[in-house]
């Protein structure tokens, strides 16, 4: 699935990577293999980071708080102009789904490695994302047509939806401000409460209603689109194992889907993206319950858990993302994609494995696992100091096996080898997860981990 580079127009000569940590490293690696020069940017807290060390050039763009550095649009644009970068890769988080930044990059005659500002904006608003998907023939959770303001609106929507109902904030993210209602009285009380909380948290009191699914799985589909009308899906990932809306453990393919489910979902998503004229990589998130898929939201960026899809498809997603951003055609078709084997990602955070209290500090010893089926995406090294200012993700252990059983065996083996000294990490949590009966059988929903952690507390 490699493309002879000499047969196509040249790619970018230089890319600025507007991110840090493991994902900056991931993008750097793709660029180096493609012969593209890299510019790292960093805050004053990240001068000694691995992404700065491995880049061809680096620019300090501000002080430790993200808003002064990794979220500082003017500083990023200046750094790109000064270094002569032709494109900016936003990575994940930070400005990766900011339509203003995407537009600003293009206004300055550089390429934003991502979708159009228009598509970012549509998917950034949950109601417009949902309405867009309905129009494209994608199944969504039954719910109110838009936001609900009055008691009358809420009650008439509830009649059509049926209980239990989930109230969500239009501007809310990560499940913040969601409330369940089982009858009309609860509904009216909770709509009022949700609006007050939404106003306080997001500065916008709009809320909408959906049928509450009690025990679904979180299933997301990876897609990639070029600017020549080609759309390919790369199968799904199961990200049901979460804590406080943070993914902890991800698998591809999902142990809960049949091949029929998978193909049905892939077809729906591919056709929708084709009609939409989407460009770049994207992920459509669904809830899956009793054999039915319901669209929730779409992420318009590369995702943290993309490597498990790379492991089971053999596709370098970041390389393809850069190629399509440069206007190249996808180097494969849907027929070339065959899901093979099984992959699991353990997200390793610099946190206590029981209390989840962040544990920044100096890594006084470091030994990463290796051997067959093991990939470690991490910016850690012996002597590195994990700064306290950012996300606590410090490593992704990505494991491949021909079967799910082999993959799980290798997860346990790799976790046994992994040594990170000086800071606390969530490695012990993953060691426990790998031994759990429900994990081994693949029988879990989005509520499994929180329930298990509560049981262990008691
Ligand atoms: C839901 C749901 C049940 N029914 N929507 C949580 C975050 C936000 N993006 C959507 N979320 C949910 N929406 C309906 N109609 C349950 C959740 C949910 C969840 C979803 C995915 C992964 C983990 C979750 C944990 C709790 C609740």
JSON list of C-alpha atoms in Angstrom, two decimals, residues 95-314:
[
{"chain": "A", "resi": 95, "resn": "UNK", "atom": "CA", "xyz": [-6.70, 24.02, 17.91]},
{"chain": "A", "resi": 96, "resn": "UNK", "atom": "CA", "xyz": [-7.40, 20.82, 15.96]},
{"chain": "A", "resi": 97, "resn": "UNK", "atom": "CA", "xyz": [-11.16, 21.46, 15.77]},
{"chain": "A", "resi": 98, "resn": "UNK", "atom": "CA", "xyz": [-11.12, 25.25, 15.75]},
{"chain": "A", "resi": 99, "resn": "UNK", "atom": "CA", "xyz": [-12.65, 26.56, 12.52]},
{"chain": "A", "resi": 100, "resn": "UNK", "atom": "CA", "xyz": [-11.25, 30.06, 13.13]},
{"chain": "A", "resi": 101, "resn": "UNK", "atom": "CA", "xyz": [-7.71, 28.69, 13.23]},
{"chain": "A", "resi": 102, "resn": "UNK", "atom": "CA", "xyz": [-8.28, 26.54, 10.14]},
{"chain": "A", "resi": 103, "resn": "UNK", "atom": "CA", "xyz": [-9.53, 29.62, 8.27]},
{"chain": "A", "resi": 104, "resn": "UNK", "atom": "CA", "xyz": [-6.64, 31.74, 9.53]},
{"chain": "A", "resi": 105, "resn": "UNK", "atom": "CA", "xyz": [-4.09, 29.21, 8.28]},
{"chain": "A", "resi": 106, "resn": "UNK", "atom": "CA", "xyz": [-5.65, 29.28, 4.80]},
{"chain": "A", "resi": 107, "resn": "UNK", "atom": "CA", "xyz": [-5.87, 33.11, 4.81]},
{"chain": "A", "resi": 108, "resn": "UNK", "atom": "CA", "xyz": [-2.12, 33.11, 5.29]},
{"chain": "A", "resi": 109, "resn": "UNK", "atom": "CA", "xyz": [-1.70, 30.92, 2.18]},
{"chain": "A", "resi": 110, "resn": "UNK", "atom": "CA", "xyz": [-0.77, 27.80, 4.11]},
{"chain": "A", "resi": 111, "resn": "UNK", "atom": "CA", "xyz": [-2.53, 24.43, 4.22]},
{"chain": "A", "resi": 112, "resn": "UNK", "atom": "CA", "xyz": [-4.46, 23.40, 7.32]},
{"chain": "A", "resi": 113, "resn": "UNK", "atom": "CA", "xyz": [-4.05, 19.62, 7.55]},
{"chain": "A", "resi": 114, "resn": "UNK", "atom": "CA", "xyz": [-7.70, 18.93, 8.25]},
{"chain": "A", "resi": 115, "resn": "UNK", "atom": "CA", "xyz": [-11.17, 19.50, 6.82]},
{"chain": "A", "resi": 116, "resn": "UNK", "atom": "CA", "xyz": [-12.63, 22.82, 5.65]},
{"chain": "A", "resi": 117, "resn": "UNK", "atom": "CA", "xyz": [-13.52, 25.41, 8.32]},
{"chain": "A", "resi": 118, "resn": "UNK", "atom": "CA", "xyz": [-17.14, 24.95, 7.18]},
{"chain": "A", "resi": 119, "resn": "UNK", "atom": "CA", "xyz": [-17.18, 21.22, 7.98]},
{"chain": "A", "resi": 120, "resn": "UNK", "atom": "CA", "xyz": [-15.39, 21.80, 11.29]},
{"chain": "A", "resi": 121, "resn": "UNK", "atom": "CA", "xyz": [-18.08, 24.35, 12.23]},
{"chain": "A", "resi": 122, "resn": "UNK", "atom": "CA", "xyz": [-20.99, 22.05, 11.30]},
{"chain": "A", "resi": 123, "resn": "UNK", "atom": "CA", "xyz": [-19.64, 19.18, 13.40]},
{"chain": "A", "resi": 124, "resn": "UNK", "atom": "CA", "xyz": [-18.65, 21.50, 16.26]},
{"chain": "A", "resi": 125, "resn": "UNK", "atom": "CA", "xyz": [-22.31, 22.22, 16.95]},
{"chain": "A", "resi": 126, "resn": "UNK", "atom": "CA", "xyz": [-24.07, 19.08, 18.16]},
{"chain": "A", "resi": 127, "resn": "UNK", "atom": "CA", "xyz": [-27.51, 19.97, 16.84]},
{"chain": "A", "resi": 128, "resn": "UNK", "atom": "CA", "xyz": [-26.24, 20.94, 13.39]},
{"chain": "A", "resi": 129, "resn": "UNK", "atom": "CA", "xyz": [-24.09, 17.78, 13.32]},
{"chain": "A", "resi": 130, "resn": "UNK", "atom": "CA", "xyz": [-27.12, 15.65, 14.12]},
{"chain": "A", "resi": 131, "resn": "UNK", "atom": "CA", "xyz": [-29.37, 17.41, 11.59]},
{"chain": "A", "resi": 132, "resn": "UNK", "atom": "CA", "xyz": [-26.67, 17.08, 8.92]},
{"chain": "A", "resi": 133, "resn": "UNK", "atom": "CA", "xyz": [-26.40, 13.34, 9.57]},
{"chain": "A", "resi": 134, "resn": "UNK", "atom": "CA", "xyz": [-30.20, 12.90, 9.45]},
{"chain": "A", "resi": 135, "resn": "UNK", "atom": "CA", "xyz": [-30.19, 14.61, 6.03]},
{"chain": "A", "resi": 136, "resn": "UNK", "atom": "CA", "xyz": [-27.38, 12.27, 4.91]},
{"chain": "A", "resi": 137, "resn": "UNK", "atom": "CA", "xyz": [-29.33, 9.16, 5.93]},
{"chain": "A", "resi": 138, "resn": "UNK", "atom": "CA", "xyz": [-27.31, 8.32, 9.04]},
{"chain": "A", "resi": 139, "resn": "UNK", "atom": "CA", "xyz": [-29.33, 6.91, 11.98]},
{"chain": "A", "resi": 140, "resn": "UNK", "atom": "CA", "xyz": [-29.34, 9.20, 15.03]},
{"chain": "A", "resi": 141, "resn": "UNK", "atom": "CA", "xyz": [-30.83, 8.83, 18.52]},
{"chain": "A", "resi": 142, "resn": "UNK", "atom": "CA", "xyz": [-34.52, 9.83, 18.43]},
{"chain": "A", "resi": 143, "resn": "UNK", "atom": "CA", "xyz": [-34.83, 13.26, 20.03]},
{"chain": "A", "resi": 144, "resn": "UNK", "atom": "CA", "xyz": [-36.10, 16.83, 19.93]},
{"chain": "A", "resi": 145, "resn": "UNK", "atom": "CA", "xyz": [-35.79, 18.54, 16.54]},
{"chain": "A", "resi": 146, "resn": "UNK", "atom": "CA", "xyz": [-33.56, 21.24, 17.99]},
{"chain": "A", "resi": 147, "resn": "UNK", "atom": "CA", "xyz": [-33.13, 22.95, 21.33]},
{"chain": "A", "resi": 148, "resn": "UNK", "atom": "CA", "xyz": [-36.09, 23.02, 23.74]},
{"chain": "A", "resi": 149, "resn": "UNK", "atom": "CA", "xyz": [-37.00, 26.24, 25.57]},
{"chain": "A", "resi": 150, "resn": "UNK", "atom": "CA", "xyz": [-40.52, 26.01, 27.04]},
{"chain": "A", "resi": 151, "resn": "UNK", "atom": "CA", "xyz": [-42.28, 23.37, 29.16]},
{"chain": "A", "resi": 152, "resn": "UNK", "atom": "CA", "xyz": [-44.74, 22.83, 26.30]},
{"chain": "A", "resi": 153, "resn": "UNK", "atom": "CA", "xyz": [-41.90, 22.11, 23.85]},
{"chain": "A", "resi": 154, "resn": "UNK", "atom": "CA", "xyz": [-40.27, 19.69, 26.29]},
{"chain": "A", "resi": 155, "resn": "UNK", "atom": "CA", "xyz": [-43.51, 17.81, 27.02]},
{"chain": "A", "resi": 156, "resn": "UNK", "atom": "CA", "xyz": [-44.53, 17.46, 23.39]},
{"chain": "A", "resi": 157, "resn": "UNK", "atom": "CA", "xyz": [-41.02, 16.27, 22.44]},
{"chain": "A", "resi": 158, "resn": "UNK", "atom": "CA", "xyz": [-41.15, 13.75, 25.32]},
{"chain": "A", "resi": 159, "resn": "UNK", "atom": "CA", "xyz": [-44.43, 12.30, 23.96]},
{"chain": "A", "resi": 160, "resn": "UNK", "atom": "CA", "xyz": [-42.74, 11.56, 20.65]},
{"chain": "A", "resi": 161, "resn": "UNK", "atom": "CA", "xyz": [-39.47, 10.25, 22.14]},
{"chain": "A", "resi": 162, "resn": "UNK", "atom": "CA", "xyz": [-40.71, 8.19, 25.09]},
{"chain": "A", "resi": 163, "resn": "UNK", "atom": "CA", "xyz": [-38.98, 7.73, 28.48]},
{"chain": "A", "resi": 164, "resn": "UNK", "atom": "CA", "xyz": [-36.27, 7.50, 29.72]},
{"chain": "A", "resi": 165, "resn": "UNK", "atom": "CA", "xyz": [-34.99, 10.75, 28.24]},
{"chain": "A", "resi": 166, "resn": "UNK", "atom": "CA", "xyz": [-31.53, 12.34, 28.35]},
{"chain": "A", "resi": 167, "resn": "UNK", "atom": "CA", "xyz": [-31.20, 16.13, 28.43]},
{"chain": "A", "resi": 168, "resn": "UNK", "atom": "CA", "xyz": [-27.98, 17.43, 26.88]},
{"chain": "A", "resi": 169, "resn": "UNK", "atom": "CA", "xyz": [-26.45, 20.91, 26.60]},
{"chain": "A", "resi": 170, "resn": "UNK", "atom": "CA", "xyz": [-25.97, 22.09, 23.01]},
{"chain": "A", "resi": 171, "resn": "UNK", "atom": "CA", "xyz": [-22.56, 23.54, 23.86]},
{"chain": "A", "resi": 172, "resn": "UNK", "atom": "CA", "xyz": [-21.67, 20.85, 26.38]},
{"chain": "A", "resi": 173, "resn": "UNK", "atom": "CA", "xyz": [-18.75, 18.52, 25.82]},
{"chain": "A", "resi": 174, "resn": "UNK", "atom": "CA", "xyz": [-17.65, 15.29, 27.43]},
{"chain": "A", "resi": 175, "resn": "UNK", "atom": "CA", "xyz": [-21.04, 14.51, 28.92]},
{"chain": "A", "resi": 176, "resn": "UNK", "atom": "CA", "xyz": [-21.01, 17.63, 31.09]},
{"chain": "A", "resi": 177, "resn": "UNK", "atom": "CA", "xyz": [-24.46, 18.75, 32.22]},
{"chain": "A", "resi": 178, "resn": "UNK", "atom": "CA", "xyz": [-26.34, 15.64, 30.99]},
{"chain": "A", "resi": 179, "resn": "UNK", "atom": "CA", "xyz": [-29.45, 14.67, 32.97]},
{"chain": "A", "resi": 180, "resn": "UNK", "atom": "CA", "xyz": [-31.79, 11.67, 32.79]},
{"chain": "A", "resi": 181, "resn": "UNK", "atom": "CA", "xyz": [-35.57, 12.00, 33.23]},
{"chain": "A", "resi": 182, "resn": "UNK", "atom": "CA", "xyz": [-38.04, 9.11, 33.71]},
{"chain": "A", "resi": 183, "resn": "UNK", "atom": "CA", "xyz": [-41.35, 11.06, 33.72]},
{"chain": "A", "resi": 184, "resn": "UNK", "atom": "CA", "xyz": [-42.86, 14.48, 32.95]},
{"chain": "A", "resi": 185, "resn": "UNK", "atom": "CA", "xyz": [-42.18, 15.95, 36.41]},
{"chain": "A", "resi": 186, "resn": "UNK", "atom": "CA", "xyz": [-38.51, 14.95, 36.34]},
{"chain": "A", "resi": 187, "resn": "UNK", "atom": "CA", "xyz": [-38.27, 16.21, 32.78]},
{"chain": "A", "resi": 188, "resn": "UNK", "atom": "CA", "xyz": [-39.48, 19.74, 33.56]},
{"chain": "A", "resi": 189, "resn": "UNK", "atom": "CA", "xyz": [-37.34, 19.99, 36.70]},
{"chain": "A", "resi": 190, "resn": "UNK", "atom": "CA", "xyz": [-34.23, 18.68, 34.92]},
{"chain": "A", "resi": 191, "resn": "UNK", "atom": "CA", "xyz": [-34.67, 20.82, 31.80]},
{"chain": "A", "resi": 192, "resn": "UNK", "atom": "CA", "xyz": [-34.73, 23.88, 34.07]},
{"chain": "A", "resi": 193, "resn": "UNK", "atom": "CA", "xyz": [-31.70, 22.67, 36.02]},
{"chain": "A", "resi": 194, "resn": "UNK", "atom": "CA", "xyz": [-29.80, 21.73, 32.86]},
{"chain": "A", "resi": 195, "resn": "UNK", "atom": "CA", "xyz": [-30.40, 25.20, 31.38]},
{"chain": "A", "resi": 196, "resn": "UNK", "atom": "CA", "xyz": [-29.08, 26.93, 34.50]},
{"chain": "A", "resi": 197, "resn": "UNK", "atom": "CA", "xyz": [-25.99, 24.70, 34.57]},
{"chain": "A", "resi": 198, "resn": "UNK", "atom": "CA", "xyz": [-25.41, 25.08, 30.82]},
{"chain": "A", "resi": 199, "resn": "UNK", "atom": "CA", "xyz": [-25.58, 28.87, 31.11]},
{"chain": "A", "resi": 200, "resn": "UNK", "atom": "CA", "xyz": [-23.09, 28.81, 34.00]},
{"chain": "A", "resi": 201, "resn": "UNK", "atom": "CA", "xyz": [-20.69, 26.32, 32.38]},
{"chain": "A", "resi": 202, "resn": "UNK", "atom": "CA", "xyz": [-20.82, 27.20, 28.69]},
{"chain": "A", "resi": 203, "resn": "UNK", "atom": "CA", "xyz": [-22.40, 30.68, 28.58]},
{"chain": "A", "resi": 204, "resn": "UNK", "atom": "CA", "xyz": [-25.24, 29.23, 26.49]},
{"chain": "A", "resi": 205, "resn": "UNK", "atom": "CA", "xyz": [-28.42, 27.83, 28.04]},
{"chain": "A", "resi": 206, "resn": "UNK", "atom": "CA", "xyz": [-29.58, 25.79, 25.03]},
{"chain": "A", "resi": 207, "resn": "UNK", "atom": "CA", "xyz": [-30.48, 22.16, 25.77]},
{"chain": "A", "resi": 208, "resn": "UNK", "atom": "CA", "xyz": [-31.95, 19.34, 23.68]},
{"chain": "A", "resi": 209, "resn": "UNK", "atom": "CA", "xyz": [-33.50, 15.96, 24.41]},
{"chain": "A", "resi": 210, "resn": "UNK", "atom": "CA", "xyz": [-32.79, 12.38, 23.32]},
{"chain": "A", "resi": 211, "resn": "UNK", "atom": "CA", "xyz": [-34.05, 8.93, 24.14]},
{"chain": "A", "resi": 212, "resn": "UNK", "atom": "CA", "xyz": [-31.70, 7.65, 26.86]},
{"chain": "A", "resi": 213, "resn": "UNK", "atom": "CA", "xyz": [-29.90, 4.45, 25.89]},
{"chain": "A", "resi": 214, "resn": "UNK", "atom": "CA", "xyz": [-29.24, 2.48, 29.07]},
{"chain": "A", "resi": 215, "resn": "UNK", "atom": "CA", "xyz": [-26.38, 0.15, 28.20]},
{"chain": "A", "resi": 216, "resn": "UNK", "atom": "CA", "xyz": [-24.80, 0.92, 24.83]},
{"chain": "A", "resi": 217, "resn": "UNK", "atom": "CA", "xyz": [-21.27, 0.44, 23.49]},
{"chain": "A", "resi": 218, "resn": "UNK", "atom": "CA", "xyz": [-19.28, 3.38, 22.12]},
{"chain": "A", "resi": 219, "resn": "UNK", "atom": "CA", "xyz": [-18.41, 2.47, 18.54]},
{"chain": "A", "resi": 220, "resn": "UNK", "atom": "CA", "xyz": [-16.57, 4.87, 16.24]},
{"chain": "A", "resi": 221, "resn": "UNK", "atom": "CA", "xyz": [-15.77, 4.54, 12.56]},
{"chain": "A", "resi": 222, "resn": "UNK", "atom": "CA", "xyz": [-12.56, 5.83, 10.98]},
{"chain": "A", "resi": 223, "resn": "UNK", "atom": "CA", "xyz": [-12.94, 7.43, 7.57]},
{"chain": "A", "resi": 224, "resn": "UNK", "atom": "CA", "xyz": [-10.54, 9.15, 5.20]},
{"chain": "A", "resi": 225, "resn": "UNK", "atom": "CA", "xyz": [-11.47, 11.23, 2.13]},
{"chain": "A", "resi": 226, "resn": "UNK", "atom": "CA", "xyz": [-9.35, 12.79, -0.60]},
{"chain": "A", "resi": 227, "resn": "UNK", "atom": "CA", "xyz": [-10.27, 15.86, -2.66]},
{"chain": "A", "resi": 228, "resn": "UNK", "atom": "CA", "xyz": [-11.05, 13.70, -5.72]},
{"chain": "A", "resi": 229, "resn": "UNK", "atom": "CA", "xyz": [-14.28, 12.24, -4.31]},
{"chain": "A", "resi": 230, "resn": "UNK", "atom": "CA", "xyz": [-12.76, 9.05, -2.89]},
{"chain": "A", "resi": 231, "resn": "UNK", "atom": "CA", "xyz": [-13.99, 7.95, 0.55]},
{"chain": "A", "resi": 232, "resn": "UNK", "atom": "CA", "xyz": [-12.77, 4.87, 2.41]},
{"chain": "A", "resi": 233, "resn": "UNK", "atom": "CA", "xyz": [-13.75, 3.60, 5.85]},
{"chain": "A", "resi": 234, "resn": "UNK", "atom": "CA", "xyz": [-11.22, 1.69, 7.92]},
{"chain": "A", "resi": 235, "resn": "UNK", "atom": "CA", "xyz": [-13.53, -0.20, 10.23]},
{"chain": "A", "resi": 236, "resn": "UNK", "atom": "CA", "xyz": [-14.52, 0.61, 13.78]},
{"chain": "A", "resi": 237, "resn": "UNK", "atom": "CA", "xyz": [-12.98, 1.02, 17.20]},
{"chain": "A", "resi": 238, "resn": "UNK", "atom": "CA", "xyz": [-14.71, 0.12, 20.46]},
{"chain": "A", "resi": 239, "resn": "UNK", "atom": "CA", "xyz": [-14.02, 2.84, 23.04]},
{"chain": "A", "resi": 240, "resn": "UNK", "atom": "CA", "xyz": [-16.56, 1.80, 25.66]},
{"chain": "A", "resi": 241, "resn": "UNK", "atom": "CA", "xyz": [-13.97, 1.48, 28.43]},
{"chain": "A", "resi": 242, "resn": "UNK", "atom": "CA", "xyz": [-14.00, 5.06, 29.73]},
{"chain": "A", "resi": 243, "resn": "UNK", "atom": "CA", "xyz": [-13.79, 6.89, 33.05]},
{"chain": "A", "resi": 244, "resn": "UNK", "atom": "CA", "xyz": [-15.36, 10.34, 33.39]},
{"chain": "A", "resi": 245, "resn": "UNK", "atom": "CA", "xyz": [-15.64, 10.53, 29.60]},
{"chain": "A", "resi": 246, "resn": "UNK", "atom": "CA", "xyz": [-11.92, 9.86, 29.20]},
{"chain": "A", "resi": 247, "resn": "UNK", "atom": "CA", "xyz": [-11.08, 6.82, 27.10]},
{"chain": "A", "resi": 248, "resn": "UNK", "atom": "CA", "xyz": [-8.90, 4.31, 28.92]},
{"chain": "A", "resi": 249, "resn": "UNK", "atom": "CA", "xyz": [-8.73, 1.20, 26.73]},
{"chain": "A", "resi": 250, "resn": "UNK", "atom": "CA", "xyz": [-9.69, 0.87, 23.05]},
{"chain": "A", "resi": 251, "resn": "UNK", "atom": "CA", "xyz": [-10.01, -2.09, 20.70]},
{"chain": "A", "resi": 252, "resn": "UNK", "atom": "CA", "xyz": [-10.28, -2.72, 16.99]},
{"chain": "A", "resi": 253, "resn": "UNK", "atom": "CA", "xyz": [-12.35, -4.46, 15.80]},
{"chain": "A", "resi": 254, "resn": "UNK", "atom": "CA", "xyz": [-15.13, -4.26, 18.41]},
{"chain": "A", "resi": 255, "resn": "UNK", "atom": "CA", "xyz": [-15.76, -7.58, 20.20]},
{"chain": "A", "resi": 256, "resn": "UNK", "atom": "CA", "xyz": [-19.46, -6.66, 20.18]},
{"chain": "A", "resi": 257, "resn": "UNK", "atom": "CA", "xyz": [-20.13, -6.38, 16.43]},
{"chain": "A", "resi": 258, "resn": "UNK", "atom": "CA", "xyz": [-20.80, -8.99, 13.76]},
{"chain": "A", "resi": 259, "resn": "UNK", "atom": "CA", "xyz": [-19.25, -8.70, 10.30]},
{"chain": "A", "resi": 260, "resn": "UNK", "atom": "CA", "xyz": [-22.73, -7.78, 9.04]},
{"chain": "A", "resi": 261, "resn": "UNK", "atom": "CA", "xyz": [-23.04, -4.90, 11.57]},
{"chain": "A", "resi": 262, "resn": "UNK", "atom": "CA", "xyz": [-19.59, -3.70, 10.55]},
{"chain": "A", "resi": 263, "resn": "UNK", "atom": "CA", "xyz": [-20.34, -3.65, 6.84]},
{"chain": "A", "resi": 264, "resn": "UNK", "atom": "CA", "xyz": [-23.72, -1.96, 7.34]},
{"chain": "A", "resi": 265, "resn": "UNK", "atom": "CA", "xyz": [-22.13, 0.78, 9.44]},
{"chain": "A", "resi": 266, "resn": "UNK", "atom": "CA", "xyz": [-19.24, 1.24, 7.00]},
{"chain": "A", "resi": 267, "resn": "UNK", "atom": "CA", "xyz": [-21.61, 1.62, 4.04]},
{"chain": "A", "resi": 268, "resn": "UNK", "atom": "CA", "xyz": [-23.80, 4.20, 5.81]},
{"chain": "A", "resi": 269, "resn": "UNK", "atom": "CA", "xyz": [-20.81, 6.28, 6.85]},
{"chain": "A", "resi": 270, "resn": "UNK", "atom": "CA", "xyz": [-19.02, 6.10, 3.50]},
{"chain": "A", "resi": 271, "resn": "UNK", "atom": "CA", "xyz": [-22.10, 7.22, 1.56]},
{"chain": "A", "resi": 272, "resn": "UNK", "atom": "CA", "xyz": [-22.74, 10.09, 3.99]},
{"chain": "A", "resi": 273, "resn": "UNK", "atom": "CA", "xyz": [-19.18, 11.40, 3.72]},
{"chain": "A", "resi": 274, "resn": "UNK", "atom": "CA", "xyz": [-19.30, 11.16, -0.06]},
{"chain": "A", "resi": 275, "resn": "UNK", "atom": "CA", "xyz": [-22.51, 13.22, -0.20]},
{"chain": "A", "resi": 276, "resn": "UNK", "atom": "CA", "xyz": [-21.05, 15.75, 2.22]},
{"chain": "A", "resi": 277, "resn": "UNK", "atom": "CA", "xyz": [-17.85, 16.22, 0.24]},
{"chain": "A", "resi": 278, "resn": "UNK", "atom": "CA", "xyz": [-15.76, 15.80, 3.38]},
{"chain": "A", "resi": 279, "resn": "UNK", "atom": "CA", "xyz": [-11.97, 16.00, 3.13]},
{"chain": "A", "resi": 280, "resn": "UNK", "atom": "CA", "xyz": [-9.29, 14.49, 5.36]},
{"chain": "A", "resi": 281, "resn": "UNK", "atom": "CA", "xyz": [-9.56, 12.03, 8.24]},
{"chain": "A", "resi": 282, "resn": "UNK", "atom": "CA", "xyz": [-12.59, 11.90, 10.48]},
{"chain": "A", "resi": 283, "resn": "UNK", "atom": "CA", "xyz": [-14.31, 9.74, 13.06]},
{"chain": "A", "resi": 284, "resn": "UNK", "atom": "CA", "xyz": [-18.04, 9.25, 13.43]},
{"chain": "A", "resi": 285, "resn": "UNK", "atom": "CA", "xyz": [-19.04, 8.25, 16.96]},
{"chain": "A", "resi": 286, "resn": "UNK", "atom": "CA", "xyz": [-22.04, 6.00, 17.55]},
{"chain": "A", "resi": 287, "resn": "UNK", "atom": "CA", "xyz": [-23.84, 4.39, 20.42]},
{"chain": "A", "resi": 288, "resn": "UNK", "atom": "CA", "xyz": [-24.59, 0.74, 19.66]},
{"chain": "A", "resi": 289, "resn": "UNK", "atom": "CA", "xyz": [-27.36, -1.06, 21.52]},
{"chain": "A", "resi": 290, "resn": "UNK", "atom": "CA", "xyz": [-29.38, -4.19, 20.64]},
{"chain": "A", "resi": 291, "resn": "UNK", "atom": "CA", "xyz": [-28.00, -4.31, 17.11]},
{"chain": "A", "resi": 292, "resn": "UNK", "atom": "CA", "xyz": [-28.78, -0.65, 16.33]},
{"chain": "A", "resi": 293, "resn": "UNK", "atom": "CA", "xyz": [-26.38, 2.24, 15.66]},
{"chain": "A", "resi": 294, "resn": "UNK", "atom": "CA", "xyz": [-27.13, 5.83, 16.68]},
{"chain": "A", "resi": 295, "resn": "UNK", "atom": "CA", "xyz": [-24.86, 8.69, 15.58]},
{"chain": "A", "resi": 296, "resn": "UNK", "atom": "CA", "xyz": [-23.64, 10.92, 18.44]},
{"chain": "A", "resi": 297, "resn": "UNK", "atom": "CA", "xyz": [-20.95, 13.22, 17.10]},
{"chain": "A", "resi": 298, "resn": "UNK", "atom": "CA", "xyz": [-18.16, 13.51, 14.56]},
{"chain": "A", "resi": 299, "resn": "UNK", "atom": "CA", "xyz": [-14.53, 14.33, 15.29]},
{"chain": "A", "resi": 300, "resn": "UNK", "atom": "CA", "xyz": [-12.91, 16.24, 12.46]},
{"chain": "A", "resi": 301, "resn": "UNK", "atom": "CA", "xyz": [-9.28, 15.38, 13.33]},
{"chain": "A", "resi": 302, "resn": "UNK", "atom": "CA", "xyz": [-6.92, 12.46, 13.76]},
{"chain": "A", "resi": 303, "resn": "UNK", "atom": "CA", "xyz": [-7.66, 10.77, 17.09]},
{"chain": "A", "resi": 304, "resn": "UNK", "atom": "CA", "xyz": [-5.48, 9.58, 19.94]},
{"chain": "A", "resi": 305, "resn": "UNK", "atom": "CA", "xyz": [-6.59, 5.98, 19.37]},
{"chain": "A", "resi": 306, "resn": "UNK", "atom": "CA", "xyz": [-5.91, 5.95, 15.60]},
{"chain": "A", "resi": 307, "resn": "UNK", "atom": "CA", "xyz": [-2.99, 3.46, 15.93]},
{"chain": "A", "resi": 308, "resn": "UNK", "atom": "CA", "xyz": [-5.25, 0.46, 16.62]},
{"chain": "A", "resi": 309, "resn": "UNK", "atom": "CA", "xyz": [-6.88, 1.07, 13.24]},
{"chain": "A", "resi": 310, "resn": "UNK", "atom": "CA", "xyz": [-3.41, 1.28, 11.67]},
{"chain": "A", "resi": 311, "resn": "UNK", "atom": "CA", "xyz": [-2.51, -2.08, 13.22]},
{"chain": "A", "resi": 312, "resn": "UNK", "atom": "CA", "xyz": [-5.53, -3.95, 11.82]},
{"chain": "A", "resi": 313, "resn": "UNK", "atom": "CA", "xyz": [-5.54, -2.27, 8.38]},
{"chain": "A", "resi": 314, "resn": "UNK", "atom": "CA", "xyz": [-1.83, -1.69, 7.70]}
]
